[in-house]
Amino acid sequence: YRATYTAFDGASIAPQLIETTDFRRFRISQLAGPAAQNKGMALFPRRVGGRYVALSRWDRENNAIATSVDGVWWGDARTLQTPSRPWELLQLGNCGSPVETEAGWIVLTHGVGPMRQYCIGAMLLDLEDPSKIIGRTEEPLLVPTAEESSGYVPNVVYSCGGMIHNELVVIPYAMSDVATSFATVEL
């Protein structure tokens, strides 16, 4: 089992890889290469075309896609999605690993718009060539409500991934860094 997370030592951030075979012992290593920069490295749950695939936000503003032979060294990232909607004009990012469906890979995204408001959207990527976007939401799936807009980090709804259950996309999300909730969207 492999997962990524963002490590922070108080001064700098680095994407890390955590691996285990038994959930008792874990091996942690730093991801390397040009695509393994900043926050937002999210692994696809399986190899595609024999290669490891990950979402990356190496440039801090756009969603990108990268591949790797060994899952540790990540070469150049290719820009996948740039801000184009009002609710994501300042910055884009992924909300964790894609979810595989028959129609394609569902990727939950976060967008930062005016007044530093974080919203959650989605896009659908091709199963065999995830560098191809099939579609994306015109409007966000989740926008901070008045109750979710005050807290340690105001105006933020943020997720680290979703799952599918009974034809629903279940989205756990944080509200202004003070509480957690769940939303569901029909698949």
XYZ file of C-alpha atoms in Angstrom:
187
model
C 0.000 0.000 0.000
C 1.300 3.428 -0.958
C 0.115 6.917 -0.036
C 1.408 10.459 -0.183
C 1.287 13.318 2.279
C 2.812 16.766 2.633
C 5.514 17.005 5.288
C 6.246 20.347 6.956
C 9.216 21.005 9.233
C 8.225 24.540 10.217
C 10.104 26.128 7.325
C 9.655 24.073 4.169
C 7.260 21.545 2.690
C 8.056 18.295 0.893
C 5.874 15.573 -0.619
C 6.477 12.261 1.127
C 5.682 8.646 0.258
C 4.523 6.221 2.939
C 4.462 2.476 2.173
C 3.363 -0.611 4.096
C 2.534 -4.245 3.470
C 0.988 -4.996 6.876
C -0.083 -1.644 8.477
C 2.270 -2.339 11.402
C 5.532 -1.228 9.849
C 5.837 1.760 7.549
C 8.567 3.043 5.270
C 8.688 6.787 4.651
C 10.699 8.388 1.879
C 10.757 11.719 0.108
C 9.373 11.896 -3.408
C 11.871 13.317 -5.891
C 12.000 14.961 -9.287
C 10.637 18.130 -10.885
C 6.966 17.101 -10.517
C 7.390 16.325 -6.800
C 7.378 19.925 -5.633
C 5.062 21.825 -3.296
C 1.792 20.354 -2.017
C -0.755 18.170 -3.724
C 0.932 14.946 -4.887
C -1.910 12.410 -5.131
C -1.332 8.901 -6.443
C -3.737 7.135 -8.773
C -4.896 3.902 -7.077
C -3.383 1.724 -9.815
C -0.771 1.953 -12.555
C -1.910 3.188 -15.951
C -0.059 1.934 -19.001
C 2.456 0.198 -16.727
C 3.506 3.448 -15.025
C 2.692 5.077 -11.712
C 0.556 8.173 -12.224
C 0.044 11.090 -9.842
C -1.662 14.434 -9.749
C 0.733 17.240 -8.932
C 0.587 20.927 -8.144
C 4.273 21.481 -8.723
C 3.776 25.092 -9.872
C 1.422 25.987 -6.956
C -1.371 27.218 -9.274
C -2.495 24.464 -11.668
C -3.418 20.807 -11.592
C -0.816 18.732 -13.392
C -0.249 15.056 -14.102
C 3.030 13.174 -13.815
C 4.207 9.620 -14.369
C 6.962 7.541 -12.827
C 8.607 4.197 -13.468
C 9.306 3.486 -9.780
C 6.801 5.713 -7.951
C 9.591 7.721 -6.283
C 11.208 9.803 -9.056
C 8.654 11.998 -10.832
C 9.806 13.680 -14.045
C 8.276 16.749 -15.574
C 4.624 17.348 -14.855
C 2.252 18.247 -17.670
C -0.347 20.893 -16.922
C -3.757 19.268 -16.857
C -6.103 22.007 -15.643
C -5.680 25.760 -15.383
C -8.009 28.204 -13.622
C -10.879 29.201 -15.909
C -13.937 29.537 -13.682
C -14.525 32.536 -11.367
C -14.456 30.305 -8.263
C -10.954 28.987 -9.079
C -9.196 31.980 -10.641
C -6.423 32.306 -8.062
C -5.400 28.686 -7.664
C -6.345 25.080 -8.346
C -5.439 21.844 -6.625
C -6.585 18.279 -6.238
C -8.468 16.915 -3.265
C -6.675 13.582 -3.045
C -6.415 10.514 -5.204
C -8.753 9.997 -8.163
C -11.632 7.526 -7.883
C -11.984 5.003 -10.696
C -15.404 4.565 -12.334
C -16.534 2.935 -15.572
C -16.793 6.395 -17.149
C -13.332 7.578 -16.072
C -11.319 8.878 -13.132
C -13.230 11.279 -10.890
C -10.929 13.921 -9.440
C -12.226 16.209 -6.727
C -10.576 19.605 -7.046
C -10.327 22.698 -4.924
C -10.395 26.166 -6.351
C -9.508 29.446 -4.733
C -11.484 32.438 -5.922
C -11.963 36.046 -4.932
C -11.747 36.824 -1.226
C -9.626 33.626 -0.805
C -12.742 31.448 -0.781
C -11.975 27.737 -1.277
C -14.609 25.660 -3.092
C -14.718 22.024 -4.205
C -15.328 21.036 -7.827
C -14.672 17.930 -9.908
C -13.340 16.736 -13.229
C -13.471 13.433 -15.082
C -10.333 12.030 -16.715
C -10.009 9.310 -19.353
C -9.328 5.863 -17.855
C -6.517 4.880 -20.218
C -5.076 8.362 -20.800
C -5.663 10.422 -17.652
C -3.994 13.422 -19.295
C -7.282 13.874 -21.201
C -10.097 15.731 -19.438
C -13.519 14.357 -20.378
C -15.438 16.986 -18.426
C -15.417 19.269 -15.419
C -17.953 21.037 -13.257
C -18.998 24.493 -14.391
C -19.984 25.437 -10.849
C -18.472 24.145 -7.599
C -19.994 21.135 -5.867
C -19.399 22.727 -2.451
C -19.109 26.373 -1.429
C -18.613 27.480 2.188
C -21.943 28.370 3.786
C -22.250 31.167 6.339
C -21.832 28.565 9.133
C -18.692 27.189 7.447
C -17.074 30.552 6.756
C -15.622 31.426 10.130
C -12.851 29.628 11.933
C -9.098 29.243 12.020
C -8.920 29.496 8.194
C -12.109 31.320 7.096
C -14.057 30.757 3.851
C -12.686 27.267 3.249
C -14.209 23.907 2.445
C -11.516 21.373 1.652
C -11.333 17.624 1.103
C -8.531 15.085 0.962
C -10.513 12.633 -1.160
C -13.841 10.994 -1.750
C -15.314 7.575 -2.334
C -18.262 6.011 -4.090
C -21.027 4.282 -2.131
C -24.343 3.172 -3.637
C -24.050 5.440 -6.699
C -23.168 8.445 -4.509
C -19.868 10.278 -4.343
C -19.230 10.734 -0.617
C -17.077 13.767 0.132
C -15.694 14.229 3.645
C -14.603 17.831 3.991
C -13.161 20.293 6.466
C -14.884 23.580 7.285
C -12.552 26.535 7.970
C -10.186 24.153 9.795
C -12.519 23.841 12.796
C -14.892 20.978 11.939
C -15.538 18.146 9.501
C -18.688 17.265 7.612
C -19.822 15.049 4.744
C -21.547 15.825 1.474
C -22.952 13.447 -1.130
C -23.389 13.994 -4.835
C -25.095 11.601 -7.255
C -22.541 9.753 -9.330
